[in-house]
Coordinates of C-alpha atoms in Angstrom, one line a residue:
Chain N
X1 CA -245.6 123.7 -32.3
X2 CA -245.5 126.9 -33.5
X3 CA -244.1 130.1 -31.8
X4 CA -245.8 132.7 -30.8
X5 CA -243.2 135.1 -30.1
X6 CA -241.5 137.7 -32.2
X7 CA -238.8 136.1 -34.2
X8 CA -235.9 138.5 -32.9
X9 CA -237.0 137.4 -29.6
X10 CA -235.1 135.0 -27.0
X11 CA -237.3 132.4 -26.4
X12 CA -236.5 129.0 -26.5
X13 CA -236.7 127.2 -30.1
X14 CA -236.5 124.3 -31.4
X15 CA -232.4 124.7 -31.6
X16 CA -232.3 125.5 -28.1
X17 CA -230.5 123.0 -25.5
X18 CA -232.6 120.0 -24.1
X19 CA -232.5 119.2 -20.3
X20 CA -232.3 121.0 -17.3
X21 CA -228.7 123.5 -18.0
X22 CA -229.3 125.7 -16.5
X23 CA -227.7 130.0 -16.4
X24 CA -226.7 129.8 -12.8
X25 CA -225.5 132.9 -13.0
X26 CA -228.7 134.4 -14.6
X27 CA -230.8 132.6 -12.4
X28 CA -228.9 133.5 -9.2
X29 CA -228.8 137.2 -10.6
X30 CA -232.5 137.4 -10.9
X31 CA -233.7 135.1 -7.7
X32 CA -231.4 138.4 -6.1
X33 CA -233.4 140.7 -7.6
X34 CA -236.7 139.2 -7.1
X35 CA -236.1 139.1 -3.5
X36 CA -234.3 142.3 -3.2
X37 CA -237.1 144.3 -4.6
X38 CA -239.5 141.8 -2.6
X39 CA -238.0 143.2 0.5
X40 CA -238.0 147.0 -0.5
X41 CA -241.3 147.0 -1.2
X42 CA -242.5 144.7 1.7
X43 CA -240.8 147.4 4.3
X44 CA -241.8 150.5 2.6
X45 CA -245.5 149.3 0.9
X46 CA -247.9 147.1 1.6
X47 CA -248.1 143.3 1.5
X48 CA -250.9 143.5 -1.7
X49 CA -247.8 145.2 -3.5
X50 CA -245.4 142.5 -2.4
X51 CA -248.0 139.8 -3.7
X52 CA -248.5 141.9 -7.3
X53 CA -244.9 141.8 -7.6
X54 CA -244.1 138.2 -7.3
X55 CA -247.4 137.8 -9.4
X56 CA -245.9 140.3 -12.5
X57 CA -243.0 137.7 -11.5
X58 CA -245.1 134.5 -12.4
X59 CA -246.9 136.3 -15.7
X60 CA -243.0 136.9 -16.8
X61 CA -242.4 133.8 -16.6
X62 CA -245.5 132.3 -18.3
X63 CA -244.9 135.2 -21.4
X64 CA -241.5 133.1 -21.6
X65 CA -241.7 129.9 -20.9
X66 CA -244.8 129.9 -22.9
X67 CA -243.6 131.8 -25.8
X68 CA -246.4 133.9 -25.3
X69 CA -246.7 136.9 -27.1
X70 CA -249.1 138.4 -29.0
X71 CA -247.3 140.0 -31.9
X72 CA -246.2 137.1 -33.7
X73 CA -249.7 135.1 -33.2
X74 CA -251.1 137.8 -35.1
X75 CA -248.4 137.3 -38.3
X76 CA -248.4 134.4 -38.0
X77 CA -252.2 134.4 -39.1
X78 CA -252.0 137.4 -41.2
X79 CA -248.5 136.0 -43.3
X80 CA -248.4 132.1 -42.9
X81 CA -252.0 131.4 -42.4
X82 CA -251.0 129.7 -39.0
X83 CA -253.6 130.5 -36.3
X84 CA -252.8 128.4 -33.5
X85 CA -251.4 131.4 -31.5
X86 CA -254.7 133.7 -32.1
X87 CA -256.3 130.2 -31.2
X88 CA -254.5 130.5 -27.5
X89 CA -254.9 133.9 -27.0
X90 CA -258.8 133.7 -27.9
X91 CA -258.9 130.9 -25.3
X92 CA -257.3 132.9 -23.2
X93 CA -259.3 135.8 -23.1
X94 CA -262.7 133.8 -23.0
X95 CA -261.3 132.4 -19.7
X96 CA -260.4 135.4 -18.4
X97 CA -264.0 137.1 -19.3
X98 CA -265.3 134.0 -17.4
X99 CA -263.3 134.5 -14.3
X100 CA -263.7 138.0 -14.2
X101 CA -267.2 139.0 -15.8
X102 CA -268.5 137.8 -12.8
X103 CA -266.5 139.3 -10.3
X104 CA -266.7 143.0 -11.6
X105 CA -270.7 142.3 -12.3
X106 CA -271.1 141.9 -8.2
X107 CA -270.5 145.3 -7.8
X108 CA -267.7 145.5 -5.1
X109 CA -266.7 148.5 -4.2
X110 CA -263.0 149.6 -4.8
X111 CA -263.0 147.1 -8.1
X112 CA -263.2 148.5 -11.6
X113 CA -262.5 147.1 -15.0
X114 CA -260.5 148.1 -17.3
X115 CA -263.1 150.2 -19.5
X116 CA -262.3 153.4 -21.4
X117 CA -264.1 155.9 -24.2
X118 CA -264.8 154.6 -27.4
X119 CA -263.9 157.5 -30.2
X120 CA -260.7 158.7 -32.4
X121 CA -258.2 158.5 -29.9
X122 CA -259.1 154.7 -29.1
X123 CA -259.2 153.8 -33.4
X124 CA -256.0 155.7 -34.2
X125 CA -254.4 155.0 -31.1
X126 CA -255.0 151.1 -31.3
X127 CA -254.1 151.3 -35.1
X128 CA -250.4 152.6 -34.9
X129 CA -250.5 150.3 -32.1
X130 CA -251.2 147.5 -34.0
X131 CA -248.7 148.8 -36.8
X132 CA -245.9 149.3 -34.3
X133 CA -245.8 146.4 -32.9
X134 CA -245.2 144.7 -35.7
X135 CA -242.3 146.8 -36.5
X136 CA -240.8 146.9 -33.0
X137 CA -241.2 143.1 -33.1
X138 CA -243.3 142.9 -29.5
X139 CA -246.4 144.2 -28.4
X140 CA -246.1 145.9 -24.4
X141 CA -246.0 142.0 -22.7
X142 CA -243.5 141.1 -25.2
X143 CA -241.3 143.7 -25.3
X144 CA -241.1 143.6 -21.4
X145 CA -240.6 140.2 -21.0
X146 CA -238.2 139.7 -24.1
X147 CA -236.1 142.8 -22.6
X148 CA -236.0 140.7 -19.3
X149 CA -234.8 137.6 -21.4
X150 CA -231.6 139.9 -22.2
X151 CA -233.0 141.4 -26.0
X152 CA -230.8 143.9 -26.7
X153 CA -233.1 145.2 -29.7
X154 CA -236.1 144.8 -27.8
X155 CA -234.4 147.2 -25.5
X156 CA -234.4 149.8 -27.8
X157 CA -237.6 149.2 -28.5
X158 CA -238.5 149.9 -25.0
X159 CA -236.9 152.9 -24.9
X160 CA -238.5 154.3 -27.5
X161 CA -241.6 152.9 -25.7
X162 CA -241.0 155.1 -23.4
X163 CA -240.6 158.3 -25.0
X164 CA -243.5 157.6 -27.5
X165 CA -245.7 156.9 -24.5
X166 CA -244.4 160.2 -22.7
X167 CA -245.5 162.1 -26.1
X168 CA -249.0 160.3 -25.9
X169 CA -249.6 162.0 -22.6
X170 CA -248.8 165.5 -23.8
X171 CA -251.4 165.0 -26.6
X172 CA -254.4 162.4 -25.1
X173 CA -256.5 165.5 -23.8
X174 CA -256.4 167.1 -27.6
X175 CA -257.6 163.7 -28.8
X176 CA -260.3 163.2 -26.1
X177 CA -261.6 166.2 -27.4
X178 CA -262.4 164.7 -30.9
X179 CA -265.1 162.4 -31.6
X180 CA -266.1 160.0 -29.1
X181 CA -268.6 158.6 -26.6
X182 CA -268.2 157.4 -23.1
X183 CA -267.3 154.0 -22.1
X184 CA -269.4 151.1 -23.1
X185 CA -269.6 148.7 -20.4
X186 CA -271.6 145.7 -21.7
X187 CA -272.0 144.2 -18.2
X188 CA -274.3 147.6 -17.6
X189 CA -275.8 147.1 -20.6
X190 CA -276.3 143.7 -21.0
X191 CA -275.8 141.9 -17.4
X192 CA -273.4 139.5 -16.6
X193 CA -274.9 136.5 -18.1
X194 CA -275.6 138.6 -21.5
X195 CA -272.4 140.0 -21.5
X196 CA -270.6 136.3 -21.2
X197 CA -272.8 134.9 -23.9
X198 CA -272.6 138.0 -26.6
X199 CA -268.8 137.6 -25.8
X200 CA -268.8 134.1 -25.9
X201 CA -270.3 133.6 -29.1
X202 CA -268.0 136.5 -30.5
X203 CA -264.9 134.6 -30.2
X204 CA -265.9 131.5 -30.6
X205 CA -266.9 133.0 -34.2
X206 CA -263.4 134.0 -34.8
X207 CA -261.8 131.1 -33.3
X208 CA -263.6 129.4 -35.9
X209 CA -262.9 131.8 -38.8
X210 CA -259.2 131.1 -37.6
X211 CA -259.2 127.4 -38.3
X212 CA -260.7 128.3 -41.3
X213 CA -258.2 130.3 -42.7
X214 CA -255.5 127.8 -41.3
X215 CA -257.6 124.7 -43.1
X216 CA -257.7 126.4 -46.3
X217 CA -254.4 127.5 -46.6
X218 CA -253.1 123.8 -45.2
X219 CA -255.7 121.3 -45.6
X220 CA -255.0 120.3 -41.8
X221 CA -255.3 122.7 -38.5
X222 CA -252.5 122.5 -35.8
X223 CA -254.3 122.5 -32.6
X224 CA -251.6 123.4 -30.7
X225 CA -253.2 125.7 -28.7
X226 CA -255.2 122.8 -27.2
X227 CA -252.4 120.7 -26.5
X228 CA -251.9 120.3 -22.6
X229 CA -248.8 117.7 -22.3
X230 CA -245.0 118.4 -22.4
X231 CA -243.6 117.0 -25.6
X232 CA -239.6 117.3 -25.6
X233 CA -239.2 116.9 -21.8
X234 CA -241.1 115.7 -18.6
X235 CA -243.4 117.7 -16.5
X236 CA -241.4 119.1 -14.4
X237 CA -238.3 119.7 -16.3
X238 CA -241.0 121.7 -18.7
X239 CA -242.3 123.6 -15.8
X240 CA -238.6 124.4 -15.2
X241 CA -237.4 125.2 -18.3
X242 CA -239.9 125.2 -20.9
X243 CA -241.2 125.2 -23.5
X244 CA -244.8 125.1 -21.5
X245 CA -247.6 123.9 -24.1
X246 CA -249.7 127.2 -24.7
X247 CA -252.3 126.1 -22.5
X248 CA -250.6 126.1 -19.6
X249 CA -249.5 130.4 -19.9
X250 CA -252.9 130.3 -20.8
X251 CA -253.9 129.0 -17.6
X252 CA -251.6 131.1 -15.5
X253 CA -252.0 134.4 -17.6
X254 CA -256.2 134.4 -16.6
X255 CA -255.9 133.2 -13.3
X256 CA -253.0 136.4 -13.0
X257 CA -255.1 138.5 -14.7
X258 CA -258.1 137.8 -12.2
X259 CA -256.0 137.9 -9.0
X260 CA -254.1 141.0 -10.1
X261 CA -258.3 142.6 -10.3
X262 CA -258.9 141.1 -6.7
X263 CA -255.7 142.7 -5.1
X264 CA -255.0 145.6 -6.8
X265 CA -259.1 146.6 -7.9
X266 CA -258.4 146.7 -11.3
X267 CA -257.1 144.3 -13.9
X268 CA -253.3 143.9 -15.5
X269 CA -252.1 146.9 -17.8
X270 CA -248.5 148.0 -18.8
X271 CA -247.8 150.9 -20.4
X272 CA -249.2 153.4 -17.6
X273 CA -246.0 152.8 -16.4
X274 CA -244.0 153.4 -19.4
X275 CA -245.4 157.1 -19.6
X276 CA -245.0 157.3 -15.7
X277 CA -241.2 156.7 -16.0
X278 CA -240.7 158.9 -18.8
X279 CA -242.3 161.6 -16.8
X280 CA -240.5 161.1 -13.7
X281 CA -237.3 160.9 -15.7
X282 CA -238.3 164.5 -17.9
X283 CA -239.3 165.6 -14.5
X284 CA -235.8 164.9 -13.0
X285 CA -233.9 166.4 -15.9
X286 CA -236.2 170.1 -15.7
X287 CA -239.3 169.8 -17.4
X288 CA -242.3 171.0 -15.4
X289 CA -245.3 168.2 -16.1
X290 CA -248.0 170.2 -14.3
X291 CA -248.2 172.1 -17.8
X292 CA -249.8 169.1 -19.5
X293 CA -253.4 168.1 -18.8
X294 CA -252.7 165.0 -18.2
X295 CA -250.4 164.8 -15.3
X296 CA -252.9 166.8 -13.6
X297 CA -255.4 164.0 -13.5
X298 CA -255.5 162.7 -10.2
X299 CA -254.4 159.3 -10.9
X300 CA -251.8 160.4 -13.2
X301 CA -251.0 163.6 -10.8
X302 CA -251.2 161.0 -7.8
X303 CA -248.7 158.7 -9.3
X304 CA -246.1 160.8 -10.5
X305 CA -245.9 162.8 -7.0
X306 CA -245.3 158.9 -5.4
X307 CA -242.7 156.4 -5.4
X308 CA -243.1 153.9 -8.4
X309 CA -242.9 151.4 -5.0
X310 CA -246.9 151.7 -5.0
X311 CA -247.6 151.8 -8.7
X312 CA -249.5 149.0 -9.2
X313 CA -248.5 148.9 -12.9
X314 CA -245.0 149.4 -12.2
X315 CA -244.5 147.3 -9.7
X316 CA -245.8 144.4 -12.0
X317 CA -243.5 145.3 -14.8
X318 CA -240.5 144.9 -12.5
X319 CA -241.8 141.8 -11.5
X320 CA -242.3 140.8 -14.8
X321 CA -239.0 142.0 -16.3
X322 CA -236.9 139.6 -13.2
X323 CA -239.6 136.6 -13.9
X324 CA -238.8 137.0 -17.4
X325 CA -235.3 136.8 -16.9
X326 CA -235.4 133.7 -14.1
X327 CA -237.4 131.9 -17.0
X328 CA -234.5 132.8 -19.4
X329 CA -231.8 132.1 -17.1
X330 CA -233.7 128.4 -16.3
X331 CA -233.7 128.0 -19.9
X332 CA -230.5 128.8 -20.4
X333 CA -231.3 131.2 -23.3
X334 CA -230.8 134.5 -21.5
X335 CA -229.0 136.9 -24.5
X336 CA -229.6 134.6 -26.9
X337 CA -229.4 137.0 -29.6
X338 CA -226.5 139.2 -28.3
X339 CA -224.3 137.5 -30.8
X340 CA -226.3 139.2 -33.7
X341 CA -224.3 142.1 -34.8
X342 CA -226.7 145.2 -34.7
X343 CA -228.2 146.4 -38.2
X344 CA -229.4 150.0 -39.4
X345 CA -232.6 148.9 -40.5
X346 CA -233.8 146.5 -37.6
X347 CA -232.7 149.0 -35.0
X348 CA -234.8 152.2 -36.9
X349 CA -237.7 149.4 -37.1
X350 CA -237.4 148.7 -33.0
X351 CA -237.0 153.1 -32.5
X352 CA -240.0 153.4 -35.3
X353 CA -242.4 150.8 -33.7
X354 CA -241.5 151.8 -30.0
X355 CA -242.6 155.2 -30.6
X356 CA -245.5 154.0 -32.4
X357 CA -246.6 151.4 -29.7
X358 CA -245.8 154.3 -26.7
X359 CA -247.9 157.0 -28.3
X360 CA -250.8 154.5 -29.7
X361 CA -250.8 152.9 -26.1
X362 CA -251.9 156.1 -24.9
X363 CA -254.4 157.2 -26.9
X364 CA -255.7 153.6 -27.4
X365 CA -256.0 153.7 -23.4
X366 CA -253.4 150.4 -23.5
X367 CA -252.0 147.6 -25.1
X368 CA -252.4 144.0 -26.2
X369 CA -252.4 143.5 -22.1
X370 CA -254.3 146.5 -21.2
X371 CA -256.9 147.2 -23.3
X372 CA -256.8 143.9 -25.7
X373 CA -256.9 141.3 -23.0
X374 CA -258.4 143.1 -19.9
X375 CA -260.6 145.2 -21.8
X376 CA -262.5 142.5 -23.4
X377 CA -262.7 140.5 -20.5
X378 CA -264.3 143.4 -18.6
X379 CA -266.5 143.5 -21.5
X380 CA -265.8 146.8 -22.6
X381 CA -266.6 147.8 -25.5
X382 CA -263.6 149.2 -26.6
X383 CA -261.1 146.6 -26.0
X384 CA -263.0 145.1 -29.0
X385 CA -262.9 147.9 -31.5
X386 CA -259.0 148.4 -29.9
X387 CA -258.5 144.5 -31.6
X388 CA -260.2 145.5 -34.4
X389 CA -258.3 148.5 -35.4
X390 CA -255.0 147.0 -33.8
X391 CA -255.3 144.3 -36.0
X392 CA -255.6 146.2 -39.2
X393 CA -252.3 148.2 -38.4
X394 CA -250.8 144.8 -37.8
X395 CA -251.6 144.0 -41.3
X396 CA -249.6 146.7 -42.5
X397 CA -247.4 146.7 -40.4
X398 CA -246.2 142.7 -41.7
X399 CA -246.3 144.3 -44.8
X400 CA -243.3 146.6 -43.8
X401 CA -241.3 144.5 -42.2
X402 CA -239.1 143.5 -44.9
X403 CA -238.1 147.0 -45.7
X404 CA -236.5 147.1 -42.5
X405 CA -234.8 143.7 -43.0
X406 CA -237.2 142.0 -40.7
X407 CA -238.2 138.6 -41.3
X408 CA -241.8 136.7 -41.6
Chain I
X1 CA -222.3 136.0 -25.2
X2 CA -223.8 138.6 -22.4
X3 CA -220.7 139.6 -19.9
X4 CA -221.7 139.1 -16.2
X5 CA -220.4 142.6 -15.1
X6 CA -222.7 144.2 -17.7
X7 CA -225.9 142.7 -16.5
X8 CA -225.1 143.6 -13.0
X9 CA -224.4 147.1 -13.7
X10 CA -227.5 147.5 -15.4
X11 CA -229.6 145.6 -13.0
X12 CA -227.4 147.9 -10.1
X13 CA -228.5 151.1 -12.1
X14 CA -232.5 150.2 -12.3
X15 CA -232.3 149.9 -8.6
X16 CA -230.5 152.9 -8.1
X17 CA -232.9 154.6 -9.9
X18 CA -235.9 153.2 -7.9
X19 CA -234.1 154.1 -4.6
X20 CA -233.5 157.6 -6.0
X21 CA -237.2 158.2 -6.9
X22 CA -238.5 156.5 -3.4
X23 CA -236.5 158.3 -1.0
X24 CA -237.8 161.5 -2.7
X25 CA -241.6 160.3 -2.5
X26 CA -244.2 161.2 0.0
X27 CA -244.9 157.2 1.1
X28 CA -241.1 157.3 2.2
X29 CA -241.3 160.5 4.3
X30 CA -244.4 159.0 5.6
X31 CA -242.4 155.9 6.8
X32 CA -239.8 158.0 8.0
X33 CA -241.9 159.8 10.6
X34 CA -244.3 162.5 9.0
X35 CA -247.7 161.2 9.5
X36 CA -249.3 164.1 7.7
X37 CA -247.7 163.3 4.3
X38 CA -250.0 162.5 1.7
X39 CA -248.5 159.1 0.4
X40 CA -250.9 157.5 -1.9
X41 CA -250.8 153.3 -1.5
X42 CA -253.8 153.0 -3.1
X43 CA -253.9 154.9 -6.7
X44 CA -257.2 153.1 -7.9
X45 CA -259.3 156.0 -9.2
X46 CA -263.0 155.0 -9.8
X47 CA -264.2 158.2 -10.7
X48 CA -261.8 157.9 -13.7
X49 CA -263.0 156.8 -17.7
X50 CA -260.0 155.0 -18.3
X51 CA -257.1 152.7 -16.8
X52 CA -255.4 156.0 -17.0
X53 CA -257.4 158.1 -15.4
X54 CA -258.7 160.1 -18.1
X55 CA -262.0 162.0 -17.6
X56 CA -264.9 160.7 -19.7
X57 CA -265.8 162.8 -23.2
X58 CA -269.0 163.8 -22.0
X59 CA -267.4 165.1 -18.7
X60 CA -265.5 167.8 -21.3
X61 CA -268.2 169.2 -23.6

């Protein structure tokens, strides 16, 4: 089966132990956080806070157990000609525009998808996305939930993250001003039944370009993505401690998606949060943020004056980051690269494609999660162009990887 | 080989922070007892163009 994941990433292989060992201590460790945190946010929140926690929770341990990021489904295509990963997450956003198509077409009030402009900002932004992610070897998802799996690298990735998402903030209003139109919401264009069908047919087109590509490269096409039974281990030592077949994160990633829209009113993003806690720590250390345009926007504005307790984004991330590490621990594969001594190269690729990813994440209005995966299943129109352009930096991107002594 | 003591401190530190930046926020002094802070449990902005809560283009010409 192939491996969706980054390569410097922790999740399970094909070396990795069989059976049910188990990290006690990692396991213990994170069940401690999850339901310290639970509690914390359950007396001081609200219960739809405590329920999108232990959700970000599950989708952690999906990414994981399911080996399910994006990054490495796209070079895999791009370098290897193996599609089976683009496959899974083309399944996985048609299922999630079926769930949730619907849902935002009825009109409730309080519910929004995730749409944004369409313009400069949303093309370059997606671009050095696309280019950093291959360099910091995860996209937002997987550089949360490998840094929860104990990925030292990926750490610095984050932090860079961070701070590049932090410099996206000072300078989205300059690129809002550039060329650029207002949202396109095909659901208002198009109706919900128009919108499912011109979506529909859209990546079913490239699911079939895909295994294309894969059959001429290969002369065979590894449907992996379709396959729905455990193959090393039983059911429920699979459940337990992976590898899931892709379908199943497949499964759990769109039904999370669409209960994350029906509790919180919107549908899952990231990397708000990643610009949020690098203003709140440059707010803590001096800097005044009511200078920059953007932290005067009342959701930004709103967010940074609270506690990241009722940050929707944020508390998903940290329930993402202890799922991630449960699923690690369960696997017994938590640190599994800490024995790798660090390298020059690899570590300027992770501080290179985390600044990348953090100021491309702003100005592309999100990530793979964001504006990739809920943008296209809220039929926006930009969460299409952001996988177009994402996709060509990604290209690039593969093609500088072994400069920094990163491998295929 | 992770060491224990190391993922604990780190873990310990996140949560510090967290605590630091709740007991500083408005939904906190709002549990605490002053009812006429302006906590903000629900950040959903639908007047907003983007997840972010960026204006729309045409709302800047």
């Amino acid at each position: 089966m192939a491996n969706l994941t980054d390569t410097s990433t922790t999740v399970p292989t094909e070396a990795a132990p069989t059976g049910l060992r188990i990290d006690g201590f990692v396991v213990l460790v994170a069940l401690i956080g999850l339901a310290l945190l639970g509690t914390l946010i359950w007396l001081e929140t609200a219960p739809f806070l405590v329920g999108l926690f232990f959700l970000g929770g599950l989708l952690g341990i999906a990414l994981y157990h399911g080996a399910f990021g994006f990054t490495a489904g796209w070079r895999n295509l791009i370098v290897k000609k193996q599609g089976a990963g683009m496959r899974a997450q083309l399944i996985l956003i048609g299922l999630a525009s079926l769930l949730m198509i619907p849902v935002l077409g009825s009109g409730q009030p309080g519910m929004i998808g995730a749409i944004a402009p369409v313009g400069l900002s949303l093309v370059v932004g997606s671009f050095l996305f696309g280019l950093g992610m291959q360099l910091g070897g995860g996209c937002g998802s997987g550089t949360l939930f490998t840094v929860g799996a104990g990925n030292l690298r990926m750490t610095v990735t984050l932090i860079f993250f961070i701070i590049g998402s932090l410099l996206g903030t000072f300078h989205l209003p300059w690129w809002l001003d550039r060329p650029g139109t207002d949202p396109v919401n095909l659901i208002s264009e198009l109706g919900v039944s128009g919108a499912l069908v011109l979506q529909g047919i859209a990546l079913l087109l490239i699911y079939l370009w895909v295994r294309r590509v894969e059959f001429k490269s290969h002369a065979k096409v590894d449907s992996a993505e379709l396959q729905i039974r455990p193959t090393e281990k039983g059911w429920l030592a699979t459940l337990l401690t992976g590898r899931w077949p892709f379908f199943w994160a497949v499964l759990v990633l769109a039904f999370g998606n669409l209960l994350t829209l029906l509790l919180s009113g919107s549908p899952w993003s990231i990397t708000f949060a990643f610009g949020l806690w690098g203003a709140k720590i440059a707010q803590a250390l001096g800097m005044d943020m009511s200078v920059y345009e953007f932290w005067t926007w009342d959701f930004p504005a709103q967010a940074l004056r609270d506690s990241v307790l009722v940050n929707v984004t944020s508390v998903m991330n940290f329930g993402l980051l202890l799922g991630a590490m449960l699923a690690a621990g369960l696997a017994n594969n938590f640190n599994a690269t800490g024995a790798n001594p660090p390298l020059l190269k690899p570590f300027l690729a992770a501080v290179i494609g985390g600044l990348m990813m953090g100021y491309g994440a702003r100005l592309g209005f999100g990530c793979n999660v964001g504006a990739f995966f809920s943008g296209i299943a809220s039929a926006s129109l930009h969460g299409w162009i952001w996988f177009a352009s994402a996709f060509v930096g990604s290209i690039i991107g593969v093609k500088l990887r072994p400069k920094f002594g990163l491998p295929d | 080989m992770y060491r224990r003591h190391r993922v604990i401190f780190v873990l310990l530190g996140i949560l510090l922070l967290i605590l630091v930046d709740h007991l500083q926020s408005p939904t906190f002094a709002f549990n605490s007892g002053q009812g006429h802070a302006p906590t903000s449990l629900i950040q959903l902005d639908t007047g907003a163009c983007a997840p972010c809560g960026a204006p729309c283009p045409s709302a800047r010409d």
